[in-house]
PDB file of C-alpha atoms in Angstrom:
ATOM      1  CA  GLU Y  92     -61.643 -16.525 -41.742  1.00 79.00           C
ATOM      2  CA  ALA Y  93     -59.678 -13.677 -40.170  1.00 80.00           C
ATOM      3  CA  GLN Y  94     -56.787 -12.842 -42.428  1.00 93.00           C
ATOM      4  CA  VAL Y  95     -54.486 -10.335 -44.066  1.00 96.00           C
ATOM      5  CA  THR Y  96     -54.392 -10.679 -47.841  1.00 97.00           C
ATOM      6  CA  GLN Y  97     -51.859  -9.302 -50.273  1.00 98.00           C
ATOM      7  CA  ASN Y  98     -51.983  -9.050 -54.048  1.00 98.00           C
ATOM      8  CA  PRO Y  99     -50.211  -9.920 -56.148  1.00 97.00           C
ATOM      9  CA  ARG Y 100     -48.209 -12.668 -54.473  1.00 97.00           C
ATOM     10  CA  TYR Y 101     -45.529 -12.574 -57.151  1.00 97.00           C
ATOM     11  CA  LEU Y 102     -44.614  -9.726 -59.480  1.00 97.00           C
ATOM     12  CA  ILE Y 103     -41.843  -9.188 -61.988  1.00 97.00           C
ATOM     13  CA  THR Y 104     -41.638  -5.703 -63.413  1.00 97.00           C
ATOM     14  CA  VAL Y 105     -39.218  -3.308 -65.076  1.00 97.00           C
ATOM     15  CA  THR Y 106     -37.460  -0.253 -63.715  1.00 98.00           C
ATOM     16  CA  GLY Y 107     -39.640   2.835 -63.633  1.00 97.00           C
ATOM     17  CA  LYS Y 108     -43.017   1.193 -64.183  1.00 97.00           C
ATOM     18  CA  LYS Y 109     -45.354   2.295 -61.394  1.00 98.00           C
ATOM     19  CA  LEU Y 110     -46.936  -0.486 -59.385  1.00 98.00           C
ATOM     20  CA  THR Y 111     -49.224  -0.990 -56.412  1.00 98.00           C
ATOM     21  CA  VAL Y 112     -49.252  -3.887 -53.984  1.00 98.00           C
ATOM     22  CA  THR Y 113     -52.558  -4.167 -52.204  1.00 98.00           C
ATOM     23  CA  CYS Y 114     -53.112  -5.199 -48.603  1.00 98.00           C
ATOM     24  CA  SER Y 115     -56.471  -5.868 -47.061  1.00 98.00           C
ATOM     25  CA  GLN Y 116     -57.577  -7.146 -43.643  1.00 96.00           C
ATOM     26  CA  ASN Y 117     -61.008  -8.323 -42.556  1.00 93.00           C
ATOM     27  CA  MET Y 118     -60.499  -7.978 -38.796  1.00 91.00           C
ATOM     28  CA  ASN Y 119     -61.419  -4.284 -38.443  1.00 91.00           C
ATOM     29  CA  HIS Y 120     -57.878  -3.551 -37.255  1.00 93.00           C
ATOM     30  CA  GLU Y 121     -56.766   0.029 -36.751  1.00 92.00           C
ATOM     31  CA  TYR Y 122     -53.025  -0.569 -37.194  1.00 93.00           C
ATOM     32  CA  MET Y 123     -51.487  -1.653 -40.487  1.00 96.00           C
ATOM     33  CA  SER Y 124     -47.890  -1.774 -41.604  1.00 97.00           C
ATOM     34  CA  TRP Y 125     -45.587  -2.662 -44.486  1.00 98.00           C
ATOM     35  CA  TYR Y 126     -42.231  -4.442 -44.165  1.00 98.00           C
ATOM     36  CA  ARG Y 127     -39.615  -5.662 -46.558  1.00 98.00           C
ATOM     37  CA  GLN Y 128     -37.386  -8.663 -45.973  1.00 97.00           C
ATOM     38  CA  ASP Y 129     -33.972  -9.005 -47.576  1.00 96.00           C
ATOM     39  CA  PRO Y 130     -31.251 -11.625 -47.066  1.00 92.00           C
ATOM     40  CA  GLY Y 131     -28.710 -10.366 -44.575  1.00 89.00           C
ATOM     41  CA  LEU Y 132     -30.804  -7.313 -43.677  1.00 92.00           C
ATOM     42  CA  GLY Y 133     -33.814  -9.003 -42.133  1.00 91.00           C
ATOM     43  CA  LEU Y 134     -37.226  -7.426 -41.832  1.00 96.00           C
ATOM     44  CA  ARG Y 135     -37.425  -3.645 -41.985  1.00 97.00           C
ATOM     45  CA  GLN Y 136     -40.476  -1.462 -41.583  1.00 97.00           C
ATOM     46  CA  ILE Y 137     -41.399   0.789 -44.504  1.00 98.00           C
ATOM     47  CA  TYR Y 138     -44.532   2.624 -43.344  1.00 97.00           C
ATOM     48  CA  TYR Y 139     -47.216   2.106 -40.748  1.00 95.00           C
ATOM     49  CA  SER Y 140     -50.663   3.507 -40.092  1.00 95.00           C
ATOM     50  CA  MET Y 141     -52.453   3.842 -36.784  1.00 91.00           C
ATOM     51  CA  ASN Y 142     -55.800   4.639 -38.398  1.00 90.00           C
ATOM     52  CA  VAL Y 143     -57.511   6.048 -41.469  1.00 92.00           C
ATOM     53  CA  GLU Y 144     -55.610   9.037 -42.870  1.00 92.00           C
ATOM     54  CA  VAL Y 145     -52.811   8.555 -40.305  1.00 92.00           C
ATOM     55  CA  THR Y 146     -49.502   7.215 -41.611  1.00 95.00           C
ATOM     56  CA  ASP Y 147     -45.905   7.391 -40.416  1.00 95.00           C
ATOM     57  CA  LYS Y 148     -42.494   6.426 -41.742  1.00 96.00           C
ATOM     58  CA  GLY Y 149     -40.670   3.321 -40.685  1.00 95.00           C
ATOM     59  CA  ASP Y 150     -36.960   2.758 -41.140  1.00 95.00           C
ATOM     60  CA  VAL Y 151     -36.861   2.519 -44.945  1.00 97.00           C
ATOM     61  CA  PRO Y 152     -39.601   4.717 -46.482  1.00 97.00           C
ATOM     62  CA  GLU Y 153     -37.575   6.080 -49.407  1.00 97.00           C
ATOM     63  CA  GLY Y 154     -39.050   5.173 -52.780  1.00 97.00           C
ATOM     64  CA  TYR Y 155     -42.419   4.111 -51.366  1.00 98.00           C
ATOM     65  CA  LYS Y 156     -45.803   5.743 -50.829  1.00 98.00           C
ATOM     66  CA  VAL Y 157     -48.801   4.586 -48.871  1.00 97.00           C
ATOM     67  CA  SER Y 158     -52.340   5.743 -48.312  1.00 94.00           C
ATOM     68  CA  ARG Y 159     -54.991   4.755 -45.797  1.00 96.00           C
ATOM     69  CA  LYS Y 160     -58.355   5.911 -47.051  1.00 96.00           C
ATOM     70  CA  GLU Y 161     -60.299   2.989 -45.611  1.00 96.00           C
ATOM     71  CA  LYS Y 162     -59.642   1.022 -42.452  1.00 94.00           C
ATOM     72  CA  ARG Y 163     -59.390  -2.343 -44.210  1.00 96.00           C
ATOM     73  CA  ASN Y 164     -56.954  -1.371 -47.005  1.00 97.00           C
ATOM     74  CA  PHE Y 165     -53.362  -0.164 -46.954  1.00 98.00           C
ATOM     75  CA  PRO Y 166     -51.807  -0.201 -50.444  1.00 98.00           C
ATOM     76  CA  LEU Y 167     -48.068   0.149 -51.016  1.00 98.00           C
ATOM     77  CA  ILE Y 168     -47.160   2.237 -54.059  1.00 98.00           C
ATOM     78  CA  LEU Y 169     -43.847   2.211 -55.883  1.00 98.00           C
ATOM     79  CA  GLU Y 170     -43.988   5.207 -58.219  1.00 96.00           C
ATOM     80  CA  SER Y 171     -40.718   4.433 -60.013  1.00 97.00           C
ATOM     81  CA  PRO Y 172     -39.421   1.022 -58.956  1.00 98.00           C
ATOM     82  CA  SER Y 173     -35.693   0.343 -59.051  1.00 98.00           C
ATOM     83  CA  PRO Y 174     -33.766  -2.954 -58.825  1.00 98.00           C
ATOM     84  CA  ASN Y 175     -32.841  -2.247 -55.191  1.00 97.00           C
ATOM     85  CA  GLN Y 176     -36.529  -2.564 -54.348  1.00 98.00           C
ATOM     86  CA  THR Y 177     -36.452  -6.217 -55.336  1.00 98.00           C
ATOM     87  CA  SER Y 178     -37.538  -7.861 -52.111  1.00 98.00           C
ATOM     88  CA  LEU Y 179     -40.137  -9.879 -50.216  1.00 97.00           C
ATOM     89  CA  TYR Y 180     -42.838  -7.568 -48.901  1.00 98.00           C
ATOM     90  CA  PHE Y 181     -45.127  -8.243 -45.961  1.00 98.00           C
ATOM     91  CA  CYS Y 182     -48.200  -6.424 -44.782  1.00 98.00           C
ATOM     92  CA  ALA Y 183     -49.339  -6.700 -41.168  1.00 96.00           C
ATOM     93  CA  SER Y 184     -52.256  -5.518 -39.073  1.00 95.00           C
ATOM     94  CA  SER Y 185     -53.065  -5.240 -35.387  1.00 93.00           C
ATOM     95  CA  ALA Y 186     -56.198  -4.657 -33.370  1.00 85.00           C
ATOM     96  CA  GLY Y 187     -56.984  -1.920 -30.922  1.00 65.00           C
ATOM     97  CA  THR Y 188     -56.342   1.774 -30.659  1.00 62.00           C
ATOM     98  CA  ASP Y 189     -52.914   0.861 -29.303  1.00 69.00           C
ATOM     99  CA  LEU Y 190     -50.498  -1.582 -30.896  1.00 76.00           C
ATOM    100  CA  GLY Y 191     -51.179  -5.221 -30.049  1.00 82.00           C
ATOM    101  CA  GLU Y 192     -50.279  -8.528 -31.645  1.00 90.00           C
ATOM    102  CA  GLN Y 193     -49.323  -8.099 -35.283  1.00 92.00           C
ATOM    103  CA  TYR Y 194     -50.731 -10.525 -37.860  1.00 94.00           C
ATOM    104  CA  PHE Y 195     -48.876 -10.898 -41.125  1.00 95.00           C
ATOM    105  CA  GLY Y 196     -49.993 -11.468 -44.671  1.00 96.00           C
ATOM    106  CA  PRO Y 197     -48.459 -14.197 -46.870  1.00 96.00           C
ATOM    107  CA  GLY Y 198     -45.964 -11.892 -48.579  1.00 97.00           C
ATOM    108  CA  THR Y 199     -45.420 -10.474 -52.061  1.00 98.00           C
ATOM    109  CA  ARG Y 200     -42.236 -11.350 -53.894  1.00 97.00           C
ATOM    110  CA  LEU Y 201     -41.283  -8.430 -56.128  1.00 98.00           C
ATOM    111  CA  THR Y 202     -38.537  -8.509 -58.731  1.00 98.00           C
ATOM    112  CA  VAL Y 203     -37.553  -5.297 -60.516  1.00 98.00           C
ATOM    113  CA  THR Y 204     -35.341  -5.774 -63.581  1.00 97.00           C
TER     114      THR Y 204
ATOM    115  CA  LYS U 138     -31.980   4.551 -32.545  1.00 90.00           C
ATOM    116  CA  GLN U 139     -33.345   1.178 -31.404  1.00 94.00           C
ATOM    117  CA  GLU U 140     -31.219  -1.841 -32.263  1.00 95.00           C
ATOM    118  CA  VAL U 141     -32.390  -5.412 -31.747  1.00 97.00           C
ATOM    119  CA  THR U 142     -29.922  -8.294 -31.546  1.00 97.00           C
ATOM    120  CA  GLN U 143     -30.674 -12.000 -31.438  1.00 97.00           C
ATOM    121  CA  ILE U 144     -28.224 -14.562 -30.171  1.00 93.00           C
ATOM    122  CA  PRO U 145     -27.355 -17.165 -31.286  1.00 92.00           C
ATOM    123  CA  ALA U 146     -27.744 -16.670 -35.028  1.00 95.00           C
ATOM    124  CA  ALA U 147     -28.154 -20.405 -35.485  1.00 96.00           C
ATOM    125  CA  LEU U 148     -28.712 -23.333 -33.169  1.00 95.00           C
ATOM    126  CA  SER U 149     -28.827 -27.091 -33.678  1.00 97.00           C
ATOM    127  CA  VAL U 150     -30.142 -29.291 -30.872  1.00 97.00           C
ATOM    128  CA  PRO U 151     -31.293 -32.895 -30.473  1.00 97.00           C
ATOM    129  CA  GLU U 152     -34.982 -33.577 -30.106  1.00 98.00           C
ATOM    130  CA  GLY U 153     -36.281 -33.275 -26.555  1.00 97.00           C
ATOM    131  CA  GLU U 154     -33.839 -30.633 -25.416  1.00 97.00           C
ATOM    132  CA  ASN U 155     -35.008 -27.475 -23.662  1.00 97.00           C
ATOM    133  CA  LEU U 156     -33.579 -24.352 -25.223  1.00 96.00           C
ATOM    134  CA  VAL U 157     -33.406 -20.589 -24.814  1.00 96.00           C
ATOM    135  CA  LEU U 158     -33.314 -17.977 -27.529  1.00 97.00           C
ATOM    136  CA  ASN U 159     -32.164 -14.483 -26.671  1.00 97.00           C
ATOM    137  CA  CYS U 160     -33.235 -11.060 -27.844  1.00 98.00           C
ATOM    138  CA  SER U 161     -31.662  -7.814 -26.647  1.00 98.00           C
ATOM    139  CA  PHE U 162     -32.598  -4.215 -27.421  1.00 98.00           C
ATOM    140  CA  THR U 163     -30.801  -0.941 -26.806  1.00 97.00           C
ATOM    141  CA  ASP U 164     -33.685   1.406 -25.913  1.00 94.00           C
ATOM    142  CA  SER U 165     -35.791   0.285 -22.954  1.00 93.00           C
ATOM    143  CA  ALA U 166     -38.626   2.711 -23.800  1.00 93.00           C
ATOM    144  CA  ILE U 167     -40.634   0.072 -25.612  1.00 93.00           C
ATOM    145  CA  TYR U 168     -44.365  -0.478 -26.034  1.00 92.00           C
ATOM    146  CA  ASN U 169     -44.254  -4.231 -26.513  1.00 94.00           C
ATOM    147  CA  LEU U 170     -42.157  -7.135 -27.776  1.00 96.00           C
ATOM    148  CA  GLN U 171     -43.417  -9.926 -29.993  1.00 96.00           C
ATOM    149  CA  TRP U 172     -41.899 -13.297 -30.901  1.00 98.00           C
ATOM    150  CA  PHE U 173     -42.555 -14.872 -34.301  1.00 97.00           C
ATOM    151  CA  ARG U 174     -41.538 -17.988 -36.160  1.00 97.00           C
ATOM    152  CA  GLN U 175     -40.900 -18.077 -39.874  1.00 97.00           C
ATOM    153  CA  ASP U 176     -40.656 -21.250 -41.895  1.00 95.00           C
ATOM    154  CA  PRO U 177     -38.518 -21.213 -45.069  1.00 89.00           C
ATOM    155  CA  GLY U 178     -40.271 -19.342 -47.860  1.00 85.00           C
ATOM    156  CA  LYS U 179     -43.262 -18.614 -45.664  1.00 89.00           C
ATOM    157  CA  GLY U 180     -44.787 -15.734 -43.765  1.00 92.00           C
ATOM    158  CA  LEU U 181     -44.557 -14.920 -40.074  1.00 95.00           C
ATOM    159  CA  THR U 182     -46.548 -16.685 -37.400  1.00 95.00           C
ATOM    160  CA  SER U 183     -47.084 -14.870 -34.129  1.00 94.00           C
ATOM    161  CA  LEU U 184     -45.988 -16.851 -31.072  1.00 97.00           C
ATOM    162  CA  LEU U 185     -46.180 -14.547 -28.067  1.00 96.00           C
ATOM    163  CA  LEU U 186     -46.708 -10.861 -27.347  1.00 95.00           C
ATOM    164  CA  ILE U 187     -45.402  -9.245 -24.166  1.00 95.00           C
ATOM    165  CA  GLN U 188     -46.580  -5.780 -23.246  1.00 92.00           C
ATOM    166  CA  SER U 189     -44.029  -3.495 -21.619  1.00 92.00           C
ATOM    167  CA  SER U 190     -45.759  -3.807 -18.245  1.00 92.00           C
ATOM    168  CA  GLN U 191     -45.612  -7.622 -18.302  1.00 94.00           C
ATOM    169  CA  ARG U 192     -42.774  -9.927 -17.231  1.00 96.00           C
ATOM    170  CA  GLU U 193     -43.677 -13.066 -19.146  1.00 96.00           C
ATOM    171  CA  GLN U 194     -46.162 -14.856 -21.349  1.00 96.00           C
ATOM    172  CA  THR U 195     -46.729 -18.560 -21.868  1.00 97.00           C
ATOM    173  CA  SER U 196     -48.301 -20.603 -24.624  1.00 96.00           C
ATOM    174  CA  GLY U 197     -47.990 -24.355 -24.521  1.00 97.00           C
ATOM    175  CA  ARG U 198     -44.291 -25.308 -24.581  1.00 98.00           C
ATOM    176  CA  LEU U 199     -43.262 -21.698 -25.133  1.00 98.00           C
ATOM    177  CA  ASN U 200     -42.468 -19.130 -22.478  1.00 98.00           C
ATOM    178  CA  ALA U 201     -41.267 -15.620 -23.208  1.00 97.00           C
ATOM    179  CA  SER U 202     -39.874 -13.295 -20.581  1.00 98.00           C
ATOM    180  CA  LEU U 203     -39.149  -9.595 -20.675  1.00 97.00           C
ATOM    181  CA  ASP U 204     -36.702  -7.579 -18.594  1.00 96.00           C
ATOM    182  CA  LYS U 205     -37.205  -4.073 -19.901  1.00 94.00           C
ATOM    183  CA  SER U 206     -34.648  -2.422 -17.643  1.00 93.00           C
ATOM    184  CA  SER U 207     -31.840  -4.629 -18.930  1.00 95.00           C
ATOM    185  CA  GLY U 208     -33.137  -4.631 -22.512  1.00 97.00           C
ATOM    186  CA  ARG U 209     -33.580  -8.387 -22.751  1.00 97.00           C
ATOM    187  CA  SER U 210     -36.163 -10.962 -23.685  1.00 98.00           C
ATOM    188  CA  THR U 211     -35.831 -14.722 -23.808  1.00 98.00           C
ATOM    189  CA  LEU U 212     -37.917 -17.333 -25.566  1.00 98.00           C
ATOM    190  CA  TYR U 213     -37.839 -20.689 -23.794  1.00 98.00           C
ATOM    191  CA  ILE U 214     -38.869 -23.756 -25.771  1.00 98.00           C
ATOM    192  CA  ALA U 215     -39.477 -26.884 -23.724  1.00 98.00           C
ATOM    193  CA  ALA U 216     -39.001 -30.401 -25.030  1.00 98.00           C
ATOM    194  CA  SER U 217     -38.071 -29.341 -28.537  1.00 97.00           C
ATOM    195  CA  GLN U 218     -39.431 -31.261 -31.532  1.00 97.00           C
ATOM    196  CA  PRO U 219     -38.334 -31.461 -35.192  1.00 97.00           C
ATOM    197  CA  GLY U 220     -41.439 -29.439 -36.071  1.00 97.00           C
ATOM    198  CA  ASP U 221     -39.984 -26.539 -34.074  1.00 97.00           C
ATOM    199  CA  SER U 222     -37.282 -26.128 -36.724  1.00 98.00           C
ATOM    200  CA  ALA U 223     -37.693 -22.615 -38.119  1.00 98.00           C
ATOM    201  CA  THR U 224     -36.307 -19.109 -37.813  1.00 97.00           C
ATOM    202  CA  TYR U 225     -37.404 -17.289 -34.662  1.00 98.00           C
ATOM    203  CA  LEU U 226     -37.695 -13.528 -34.791  1.00 98.00           C
ATOM    204  CA  CYS U 227     -38.237 -10.966 -32.078  1.00 98.00           C
ATOM    205  CA  ALA U 228     -39.769  -7.580 -32.850  1.00 97.00           C
ATOM    206  CA  VAL U 229     -39.661  -4.571 -30.564  1.00 96.00           C
ATOM    207  CA  SER U 230     -42.234  -1.796 -30.937  1.00 93.00           C
ATOM    208  CA  SER U 231     -41.534   1.680 -29.653  1.00 91.00           C
ATOM    209  CA  LEU U 232     -43.851   4.110 -27.881  1.00 88.00           C
ATOM    210  CA  THR U 233     -44.604   5.636 -31.298  1.00 87.00           C
ATOM    211  CA  PHE U 234     -45.455   2.108 -32.582  1.00 87.00           C
ATOM    212  CA  LYS U 235     -42.489   1.862 -34.911  1.00 92.00           C
ATOM    213  CA  THR U 236     -41.328  -1.775 -35.048  1.00 95.00           C
ATOM    214  CA  ILE U 237     -37.758  -3.070 -35.289  1.00 96.00           C
ATOM    215  CA  PHE U 238     -36.953  -6.724 -35.926  1.00 97.00           C
ATOM    216  CA  GLY U 239     -33.936  -8.708 -34.886  1.00 97.00           C
ATOM    217  CA  ALA U 240     -32.078 -10.747 -37.498  1.00 96.00           C
ATOM    218  CA  GLY U 241     -33.458 -13.987 -36.116  1.00 97.00           C
ATOM    219  CA  THR U 242     -32.219 -17.293 -34.725  1.00 97.00           C
ATOM    220  CA  ARG U 243     -32.296 -20.222 -37.116  1.00 97.00           C
ATOM    221  CA  LEU U 244     -33.216 -23.337 -35.125  1.00 98.00           C
ATOM    222  CA  PHE U 245     -32.735 -26.913 -36.271  1.00 97.00           C
ATOM    223  CA  VAL U 246     -34.051 -29.731 -34.090  1.00 98.00           C
ATOM    224  CA  LYS U 247     -32.602 -33.121 -34.979  1.00 97.00           C
ATOM    225  CA  ALA U 248     -34.784 -36.214 -34.695  1.00 95.00           C
TER     226      ALA U 248
END
């Protein structure tokens, strides 16, 4: 089944403890992206990647890192999480060398205390 | 900087009604526009994608139009059903493939 998977789905952590949220797609998509969704602020793009080793900042990249070493994986790294990074995170992917229809993963709910 | 606005923020209609959701954007230099639905506590489901060179796309009871010059897109839902109740989001992608979402329209269809 074609899908975007995220792990973990739920995570509670403490301020300053480094964490990684993984994203993987099995559709051989070039484009991948991370978003966060917050009440009252909607969905905002964190980082996106057009291909392996190519990444670019979205609207809210501060406090996050990404890497794209393989086409299928696009992990989101929080080196020193803070409570304001408590959010619902979504990974998405899209086929083609240009941006097409974006398919979203199920989401990761992160709480930083 | 691109801004995406969706009107109305919320809408309640009786079952069977045809309805229109609106999405406007400030920068007409877009690559494409995509409509999604999101059910409470769930992820996003893609509904329709319109490339910048297209005027409309249709899927079943859904029709999305795009007027790039005026910075507007509409999502038309025919013969609404209770199962259509959800939040509808539009997302505009720029020529550099950055994506901006609108805040969404929360739709409730009464049986």
